[in-house]
Amino acid sequence: MSFSRRNFLATAGALGAGVVSRAHAGNLVLPSLGAELLPPPKGKRVVVCGGGWGGLTVARYLRKLDPSVEVVLIERNPVFWSCPMSNKWLVDIVGTDLLVHDYLTVAKKFGYQFLQSEIVGIERDRKKVITGQGAIGYDYLVLAPGIRYQYEAWFGDDRKTINYTKANYPAAYIPSAEHITLKKKLHSFKGGDFVTVLPPPPHRCPPSPYERVCMMAWHLKQHKIPGRIVLLDPKPAPTPIGIGFKQAFDELYKDQVLYVPNATVKEVDPYNKQVKTAAGDFKFEDAILMAPHRAGDLVWMADLIGQDDKGQATGWADQHNVGLHSQKDPNVWIIGDAVGKASELFGWYPKSGHVANRLGRIAARQIVNRMQGKDFDKLLPDNLCYMFVNGNPIEAILVDFQYKFNAEGKIVQTVKEYHEHDVNLAKEDFVWFEGMAEDFLDRG
Ligand SMILES: Cc1cc2nc3c(=O)[nH]c(=O)nc-3n(C[C@H](O)[C@H](O)[C@H](O)COP(=O)(O)OP(=O)(O)OC[C@H]3O[C@@H](n4cnc5c(N)ncnc54)[C@H](O)[C@@H]3O)c2cc1C
């Protein structure tokens, strides 16, 4: 049996499907990408693209709300890797076992099918998702691809420099290889300036870059490494929980953190280790070069990115702000960080795991409603972000977002910030994470 055929059969086996078709290329036996991987479902089939915080939640809740629906989750990675808690993992406050989870056990526990494969095409006209193993037809589709980095904003079409930057100064905002690279870099850092470039809003998890800076600074302080984290922020002040983060920078890390506001990037030169910004030019020993964030590739592939008044791509999905289905295609739902504006009153929901989990639950409800011929429910998410500022003693700060409809039916946001470093908030962070892990992973 050839290696490629063995892989293909393993995948088909994991799906509980027989091998349906293969194309031959010389001596290699390869699956045809257009060939159907699964027999037609007995009832309705929902295909979920992306097995992160949003995708895992919607898959679990679809099966919970309607056990007759067939759910197929497609994800490129063999294991789930959590970005939440990864800043603590970077400095060994938590271990890898907290972040990493096995997809097959989760799929079995919640009764959906898992396919590990790269999604290479979405054919909405034929209702098919094309993967590296073959095609899967759907009745309803959920896109939960997270984000992509828009390096083109810095380097245009210069792929060589984009690849060089990704490889040498990864942002570590997409799981998981980049996190491992960053950890190795931090733990072998001998001193000098470690520059962190923040992207302009909206970006993934607004407070987490500041938490990461605190954790990295704590590491330098603990190990007496003669270095600084230079934080280049395009905003005039840290936000959210800005007072709490500033207190941490000033009181705990005055020798380890240089916070630079209004530092909009003008030019990045990874070869000569230099970033030019509106607040000055900075040379670096090492760096996290984080380009602007946009919706993950799958939303672009499906041609479901929104447009602004001038017909320009917004960079984010064009979903209905309550129903979560695409404005362009009612059979496709978009959840998680990829979603576009929720309200003209505040813009975007924070692009967080907590919100992705809540949108996953809501989308499951809306899809089941659709299958039952009902209208969508008026459900809204909430968001909690606990952010560590100290490693010993462990201390965190917190931001709490709540949403409701106002009298005109618009979504309103209320934000509460807890700026005082508190050991109890750090403990609550672990409880929060365990609760999430119980909700959509194999824990609990
Ligand atoms: C350092 C850091 C700290 C954070 N801390 C917190 C926190 O404390 N609390 C919090 O709530 N949030 C936090 N977040 C944010 C949180 O990680 C994201 O908001 C959340 O992961 C978004 O979920 P998602 O499902 O939209 O995307 P993701 O979780 O990124 O999942 C997307 C999935 O889609 C897959 N995918 C994409 N394209 C393809 C393709 N073509 N084929 C196959 N698979 C594909 C990806 O591999 C990925 O697994 C943090 C993020 C970072 C980076």
PDB file of C-alpha atoms in Angstrom, residues 38 46 58 71 78 89 127-128 141 148 153 188 220 230 234 287 294 321 348 367 377 392-393 404 412 419:
ATOM      1  CA  LEU A  38     -18.931  11.129   2.344  1.00  0.00           C
ATOM      2  CA  VAL A  46     -23.753  21.117   8.561  1.00  0.00           C
ATOM      3  CA  VAL A  58     -20.893  25.405  17.155  1.00  0.00           C
ATOM      4  CA  VAL A  71     -22.035  17.695  11.691  1.00  0.00           C
ATOM      5  CA  PRO A  78      -4.007  17.618  14.087  1.00  0.00           C
ATOM      6  CA  TRP A  89       2.570  29.239  28.935  1.00  0.00           C
ATOM      7  CA  LYS A 127     -22.723  23.771  -1.709  1.00  0.00           C
ATOM      8  CA  LYS A 128     -19.379  22.021  -1.450  1.00  0.00           C
ATOM      9  CA  LEU A 141     -22.054  25.921   6.236  1.00  0.00           C
ATOM     10  CA  ARG A 148      -5.060  36.178   8.756  1.00  0.00           C
ATOM     11  CA  ALA A 153       0.024  46.538   4.339  1.00  0.00           C
ATOM     12  CA  SER A 188      17.231  32.234  24.566  1.00  0.00           C
ATOM     13  CA  LEU A 220      13.244  39.249  32.045  1.00  0.00           C
ATOM     14  CA  VAL A 230       9.602  48.018  23.632  1.00  0.00           C
ATOM     15  CA  PRO A 234      -0.563  52.831  17.346  1.00  0.00           C
ATOM     16  CA  ALA A 287      10.918  41.366  17.751  1.00  0.00           C
ATOM     17  CA  ARG A 294      -8.117  40.564   8.872  1.00  0.00           C
ATOM     18  CA  ASN A 321     -25.378  41.192  13.260  1.00  0.00           C
ATOM     19  CA  TRP A 348     -16.822  45.131  16.563  1.00  0.00           C
ATOM     20  CA  ILE A 367     -29.150  27.067  12.317  1.00  0.00           C
ATOM     21  CA  ASP A 377     -33.669  34.346  17.972  1.00  0.00           C
ATOM     22  CA  ASN A 392       4.798  35.843  41.258  1.00  0.00           C
ATOM     23  CA  PRO A 393       2.483  36.344  42.997  1.00  0.00           C
ATOM     24  CA  LYS A 404     -28.195  44.365  25.054  1.00  0.00           C
ATOM     25  CA  VAL A 412     -25.392  48.560  22.983  1.00  0.00           C
ATOM     26  CA  HIS A 419      -7.632  47.796  37.167  1.00  0.00           C
TER      27      HIS A 419
END
